[in-house]
Coordinates of C-alpha atoms in Angstrom, one line a residue:
V1 CA 54.3 51.2 37.8
L2 CA 52.9 48.9 40.4
E3 CA 55.8 46.5 40.0
G4 CA 58.3 49.4 40.4
I5 CA 56.6 50.6 43.6
I6 CA 56.6 47.1 45.1
I7 CA 60.2 46.5 44.3
T8 CA 61.2 49.9 45.8
I9 CA 59.5 48.9 49.0
L10 CA 61.4 45.6 49.0
V11 CA 64.7 47.6 48.7
I12 CA 63.8 50.1 51.5
T13 CA 62.9 47.2 53.8
G14 CA 66.3 45.6 53.0
F15 CA 64.7 42.4 51.6
R16 CA 66.2 42.9 48.1
T17 CA 69.7 43.5 49.4
A18 CA 69.4 40.5 51.8
V19 CA 68.5 38.2 48.8
F20 CA 71.5 39.6 46.8
K21 CA 73.8 38.7 49.7
A22 CA 72.3 35.3 50.2
V23 CA 73.3 34.0 46.8
P24 CA 76.5 31.9 47.0
A25 CA 79.5 33.7 45.5
Q26 CA 80.2 31.2 42.8
L27 CA 76.6 31.2 41.6
K28 CA 77.0 35.0 41.3
I29 CA 80.1 34.3 39.1
A30 CA 78.0 31.9 37.0
I31 CA 75.3 34.7 36.6
S32 CA 78.0 37.0 35.3
V33 CA 79.4 34.4 32.9
G34 CA 75.9 33.5 31.7
I35 CA 75.1 37.1 31.0
G36 CA 78.4 37.4 29.1
L37 CA 77.5 34.5 26.9
F38 CA 74.0 35.9 26.5
I39 CA 75.0 39.4 25.3
A40 CA 77.6 37.8 22.9
L41 CA 74.7 35.8 21.4
I42 CA 72.6 39.0 21.2
G43 CA 75.5 40.6 19.3
L44 CA 75.8 37.8 16.8
V45 CA 72.0 37.7 16.2
D46 CA 71.7 41.4 15.8
A47 CA 74.6 41.5 13.4
G48 CA 73.0 38.8 11.2
F49 CA 76.0 36.4 11.8
V50 CA 73.5 34.0 13.5
R51 CA 69.9 33.8 12.3
R52 CA 66.8 31.8 12.9
T53 CA 66.1 29.0 10.5
S54 CA 62.8 29.0 8.7
S55 CA 62.6 25.2 8.7
G56 CA 64.7 22.2 9.6
P57 CA 65.8 20.5 12.8
V58 CA 68.0 23.3 14.2
P59 CA 66.6 26.6 15.5
V60 CA 69.5 28.8 14.5
T61 CA 72.2 28.7 11.8
L62 CA 75.1 30.6 10.4
G63 CA 73.9 33.6 8.4
D64 CA 71.3 32.9 5.7
G65 CA 70.8 29.2 5.5
G66 CA 74.3 28.3 6.7
T67 CA 76.1 30.9 4.5
L68 CA 77.3 34.4 5.4
V69 CA 75.8 36.9 2.9
G70 CA 75.8 40.6 2.3
W71 CA 77.9 43.7 3.1
P72 CA 76.4 44.2 6.6
V73 CA 78.2 41.0 7.9
I74 CA 81.4 42.4 6.4
I75 CA 80.9 45.6 8.3
F76 CA 80.4 43.6 11.5
A77 CA 83.6 41.7 10.9
L78 CA 85.5 44.9 10.2
G79 CA 84.3 46.5 13.4
L80 CA 85.0 43.3 15.4
F81 CA 88.5 42.8 14.2
L82 CA 89.4 46.5 14.4
T83 CA 88.2 46.6 18.0
I84 CA 90.2 43.5 18.9
A85 CA 93.3 44.9 17.2
L86 CA 93.0 48.1 19.1
M87 CA 92.4 46.3 22.4
V88 CA 95.5 44.2 21.8
K89 CA 97.4 47.4 21.3
K90 CA 95.9 48.8 24.5
V91 CA 94.3 51.8 22.7
K92 CA 92.0 53.7 24.9
G93 CA 88.5 54.0 23.5
A94 CA 88.9 50.9 21.3
I95 CA 85.2 50.0 21.4
L96 CA 84.1 53.5 20.5
I97 CA 86.6 53.8 17.7
G98 CA 85.5 50.5 16.3
I99 CA 81.9 51.6 16.3
I100 CA 82.7 54.9 14.6
V101 CA 84.9 53.5 11.9
A102 CA 82.4 50.7 11.2
T103 CA 79.6 53.2 11.0
I104 CA 81.5 55.4 8.5
A105 CA 82.2 52.3 6.4
A106 CA 78.5 51.3 6.6
V107 CA 77.3 54.7 5.4
I108 CA 79.7 54.6 2.4
V109 CA 78.5 51.1 1.5
E110 CA 74.8 52.0 1.8
T111 CA 75.2 55.2 -0.1
T112 CA 77.1 53.4 -2.9
L113 CA 75.1 50.2 -3.2
K114 CA 71.7 51.0 -1.8
I115 CA 71.4 47.8 0.2
G116 CA 68.3 48.6 2.2
P117 CA 66.8 46.9 5.3
L118 CA 66.6 43.2 6.0
F119 CA 62.8 43.5 6.4
N120 CA 60.7 46.0 4.6
G121 CA 57.7 46.8 6.8
A122 CA 55.8 48.5 4.0
T123 CA 55.9 45.6 1.6
G124 CA 56.7 42.7 3.9
E125 CA 59.6 41.7 1.7
V126 CA 62.7 40.1 3.2
N127 CA 66.2 40.9 1.9
P128 CA 68.7 38.5 3.4
K129 CA 71.6 40.8 2.5
G130 CA 70.0 43.9 4.1
W131 CA 70.7 45.7 7.3
N132 CA 69.2 44.2 10.4
L133 CA 67.5 47.3 11.9
N134 CA 69.0 50.7 11.2
V135 CA 69.8 51.5 7.6
P136 CA 73.0 53.6 7.8
A137 CA 71.8 56.3 5.3
V138 CA 72.7 59.9 5.8
P139 CA 69.5 61.5 7.2
E140 CA 67.7 64.5 5.8
K141 CA 68.0 66.2 9.2
I142 CA 70.0 65.5 12.3
A143 CA 67.5 66.6 14.9
A144 CA 63.8 66.0 15.6
T145 CA 61.3 67.0 18.3
P146 CA 60.7 63.9 20.5
D147 CA 57.1 62.8 21.3
F148 CA 56.4 62.9 25.0
S149 CA 52.6 62.3 24.7
L150 CA 52.7 59.1 26.7
F151 CA 54.6 60.7 29.6
G152 CA 52.4 60.3 32.7
D153 CA 49.6 58.6 30.8
F154 CA 48.9 55.7 33.1
N155 CA 46.2 54.4 35.4
L156 CA 47.7 52.9 38.5
L157 CA 44.9 50.5 39.4
G158 CA 43.3 50.3 35.9
S159 CA 44.3 46.7 35.4
F160 CA 42.1 45.6 38.2
D161 CA 39.1 46.9 36.3
R162 CA 39.9 45.0 33.2
L163 CA 41.4 41.7 34.3
P164 CA 40.7 39.1 37.1
L165 CA 42.6 39.7 40.3
V166 CA 44.6 36.5 40.0
T167 CA 45.7 37.4 36.5
V168 CA 46.8 40.9 37.6
I169 CA 48.8 39.5 40.6
L170 CA 50.5 36.9 38.3
L171 CA 51.4 39.6 35.8
I172 CA 52.9 41.9 38.4
F173 CA 54.7 38.9 40.0
T174 CA 56.2 37.9 36.7
L175 CA 57.4 41.5 36.0
L176 CA 58.7 41.8 39.6
L177 CA 60.7 38.6 39.6
S178 CA 62.2 39.3 36.2
D179 CA 63.2 42.8 37.2
F180 CA 64.4 41.7 40.6
F181 CA 66.8 39.1 39.3
D182 CA 67.8 40.7 36.0
T183 CA 69.2 43.5 38.1
V184 CA 70.9 41.1 40.5
G185 CA 72.5 39.5 37.5
T186 CA 73.5 42.8 36.0
V187 CA 75.0 44.2 39.2
T188 CA 76.9 41.0 39.8
A189 CA 78.3 40.9 36.3
I190 CA 79.3 44.6 36.2
G191 CA 80.7 44.3 39.7
H192 CA 83.0 41.4 38.8
E193 CA 84.0 43.0 35.5
S194 CA 84.9 46.3 37.2
G195 CA 86.8 44.6 40.0
L196 CA 84.4 46.1 42.6
A197 CA 83.0 42.9 44.0
D198 CA 84.4 41.3 47.1
K199 CA 85.3 37.6 47.6
D200 CA 81.6 36.8 48.3
G201 CA 80.5 38.6 45.1
N202 CA 79.0 41.5 47.0
V203 CA 79.3 45.1 45.8
D204 CA 79.7 48.2 48.0
N205 CA 76.7 50.5 48.3
I206 CA 74.4 47.8 46.8
Q207 CA 71.4 49.3 48.7
K208 CA 71.8 52.6 46.7
I209 CA 72.2 50.7 43.4
L210 CA 69.1 48.7 43.9
L211 CA 67.1 51.7 45.1
V212 CA 67.9 53.7 42.0
D213 CA 67.0 50.7 39.8
S214 CA 63.7 50.2 41.6
V215 CA 62.6 53.8 41.5
A216 CA 63.6 53.8 37.8
A217 CA 61.3 50.9 37.2
A218 CA 58.3 52.8 38.4
A219 CA 59.4 55.9 36.6
G220 CA 59.7 54.0 33.4
G221 CA 56.1 52.8 33.6
A222 CA 54.9 56.3 34.5
A223 CA 56.8 57.6 31.4
G224 CA 54.9 55.2 29.1
I225 CA 57.8 52.8 28.4
S226 CA 58.9 49.4 29.6
S227 CA 60.2 48.9 33.1
N228 CA 63.6 50.6 33.4
T229 CA 66.4 48.4 34.7
S230 CA 70.2 48.4 35.0
Y231 CA 71.5 47.7 31.5
I232 CA 73.9 44.9 31.0
E233 CA 75.5 46.6 28.0
S234 CA 77.0 49.0 30.7
A235 CA 79.8 46.4 30.8
A236 CA 81.0 48.0 27.5
G237 CA 81.8 51.1 29.5
V238 CA 83.4 49.1 32.3
G239 CA 85.5 47.4 29.6
E240 CA 86.8 50.9 28.6
G241 CA 87.7 51.7 32.2
A242 CA 84.6 53.2 33.8
R243 CA 84.6 52.8 37.5
T244 CA 82.8 55.7 39.0
G245 CA 79.3 57.3 38.8
L246 CA 80.7 60.0 36.5
A247 CA 80.6 57.7 33.5
S248 CA 76.9 56.9 34.2
I249 CA 76.1 60.6 34.4
V250 CA 77.8 61.3 31.1
T251 CA 76.0 58.4 29.5
G252 CA 72.7 59.6 30.9
I253 CA 73.2 63.1 29.5
A254 CA 74.2 61.5 26.1
F255 CA 71.0 59.4 26.1
L256 CA 68.9 62.5 26.9
L257 CA 70.5 64.3 23.9
T258 CA 69.7 61.4 21.7
T259 CA 66.0 62.0 22.2
F260 CA 66.5 65.1 20.1
L261 CA 69.2 63.7 17.8
A262 CA 67.3 60.4 17.0
P263 CA 67.8 60.8 13.2
L264 CA 71.6 61.2 13.6
V265 CA 71.8 58.2 16.0
A266 CA 69.8 56.1 13.6
I267 CA 72.7 56.2 11.2
I268 CA 74.5 53.6 13.4
P269 CA 73.5 50.1 12.2
Y270 CA 73.4 47.1 14.5
E271 CA 76.3 45.6 12.5
A272 CA 78.6 48.5 13.6
A273 CA 77.6 48.5 17.3
T274 CA 77.3 44.7 18.0
P275 CA 81.1 44.0 18.0
A276 CA 81.1 45.8 21.4
L277 CA 78.8 43.1 22.8
I278 CA 81.1 40.3 21.5
I279 CA 84.1 41.9 23.2
V280 CA 82.3 42.5 26.5
G281 CA 80.9 38.9 26.4
F282 CA 84.5 37.7 26.1
L283 CA 85.6 39.8 29.1
M284 CA 82.8 38.4 31.3
M285 CA 83.3 34.8 30.2
S286 CA 86.8 34.9 31.5
Q287 CA 85.5 34.6 35.0
I288 CA 84.4 31.0 34.4
K289 CA 87.7 29.7 35.7
N290 CA 86.7 30.8 39.3
I291 CA 83.8 28.3 39.5
S292 CA 84.4 25.0 41.4
W293 CA 83.2 22.5 38.8
D294 CA 84.2 19.6 41.0
D295 CA 81.4 20.5 43.5
L296 CA 78.2 19.3 41.8
G297 CA 76.1 21.5 44.1
I298 CA 77.8 24.5 42.5
G299 CA 78.9 23.1 39.1
V300 CA 75.5 21.8 37.9
P301 CA 73.6 25.0 38.9
A302 CA 76.3 27.1 37.4
F303 CA 76.2 25.2 34.2
L304 CA 72.4 25.6 33.9
T305 CA 72.6 29.3 34.8
I306 CA 75.2 29.9 32.1
I307 CA 73.5 28.0 29.2
L308 CA 69.9 28.8 29.9
M309 CA 70.4 32.6 29.7
P310 CA 71.3 32.6 26.0
F311 CA 69.2 29.5 25.1
T312 CA 66.0 31.1 26.5
Y313 CA 67.0 34.7 25.8
N314 CA 66.1 35.4 29.5
I315 CA 68.4 36.2 32.4
S316 CA 65.8 35.4 35.0
V317 CA 65.2 31.9 33.6
G318 CA 68.9 31.1 34.0
I319 CA 69.1 32.5 37.5
G320 CA 65.9 30.6 38.6
A321 CA 67.1 27.3 37.2
G322 CA 70.4 27.7 38.9
F323 CA 68.9 28.6 42.3
I324 CA 66.4 25.7 42.3
T325 CA 69.0 23.2 41.2
H326 CA 71.4 24.4 43.9
V327 CA 68.8 24.0 46.6
V328 CA 67.7 20.5 45.4
I329 CA 71.3 19.2 45.1
R330 CA 72.3 20.5 48.5
L331 CA 69.3 18.7 50.0
V332 CA 70.1 15.5 48.2
Q333 CA 73.7 15.8 49.5
G334 CA 72.4 16.2 53.1
R335 CA 73.9 19.7 53.2
G336 CA 70.6 21.7 53.3
K337 CA 71.8 23.7 56.3
E338 CA 74.5 25.3 54.1
V339 CA 71.8 26.9 52.0
H340 CA 70.7 30.4 53.2
P341 CA 67.0 30.4 54.2
L342 CA 66.3 33.1 51.6
M343 CA 67.5 30.8 48.9
Y344 CA 64.7 28.4 49.8
F345 CA 62.2 31.2 49.7
V346 CA 63.4 32.6 46.4
S347 CA 63.6 29.1 44.8
G348 CA 59.9 28.6 45.8
L349 CA 59.1 31.9 44.1
F350 CA 60.9 30.8 40.9
M351 CA 58.9 27.6 40.9
I352 CA 55.7 29.7 40.9
Y353 CA 57.3 31.8 38.1
F354 CA 58.0 28.8 35.9
L355 CA 54.6 27.3 36.6
S356 CA 52.7 30.6 36.2
S357 CA 51.0 29.6 33.0
P358 CA 49.4 26.3 34.3
L359 CA 48.7 28.0 37.6
N360 CA 46.8 30.8 35.8
A361 CA 44.9 28.2 33.7
W362 CA 44.1 26.1 36.9
L363 CA 42.8 29.2 38.7
G364 CA 40.7 30.2 35.8

């Protein structure tokens, strides 16, 4: 809640908008491309196509020990190729149709073969051929009463009574920086994908966008959930043609209804929904051609931004590495005057962010 309040103040004062506009246009493109690669990786991992290795020299591998196994992966492939085929044929609602068809196929497979989940929380057993999260079984009921017991259950200054002041400040700072730049990345990516960004990568009405996002961060904490932020999967809607606020309103209403229809929504397995992320990742990656790779002051930071987002599973890490590298290279090139003053300031903040753990230990 504190982080949301602080970031709202930064928007009202114009600081957050100024930082957004201070970022070089091609680094904004790199952020968009990096997020595209990131969400594609998320899709592959959630579908079980890519998995962590339990041992060995590599952190991830294809399927289970280098082999694709189980019906869930087949459902994922069905949804992906169906969605691609529909997009090639320019069918409206291709992504949604793919999810629905894959879900129906998943329900039929689960009802017939009783595959079960990948991980059984009750017994601790792992089934490599199981569904990654939601088991697409027909529920006993389609509606349920949501639990709002945590709504408003927070103590604004309670952390100061339980933790040292420096620890609280570093925790809030980490949340703040992550939320601040995750949204910058999301807005940049969605703006480019929707064709609403100008030649400098700026989006009209950015002040309003950032204000809504900031207030939502505080509201999320007050509601007892994680800090709300603009969702990068919104690119799936843009990929289907969404360009106005009406699509967001409809999506919001749909999400509100799902609080009562949770059992019905739980039918949809990851393997049926993740093809959408692969498609959107492709659409966002296509912007990589607009980066000047010959200019090392742009190319190297762009490269680090793009690869570190998926490799660290963190949007802010990629942005921070890109900003710091851009500033350093421009200084080495003797072109420090070309860097916006706010980029120096933000890069310094990112240095603190990256060094927060040793700083915390040093300060006790």
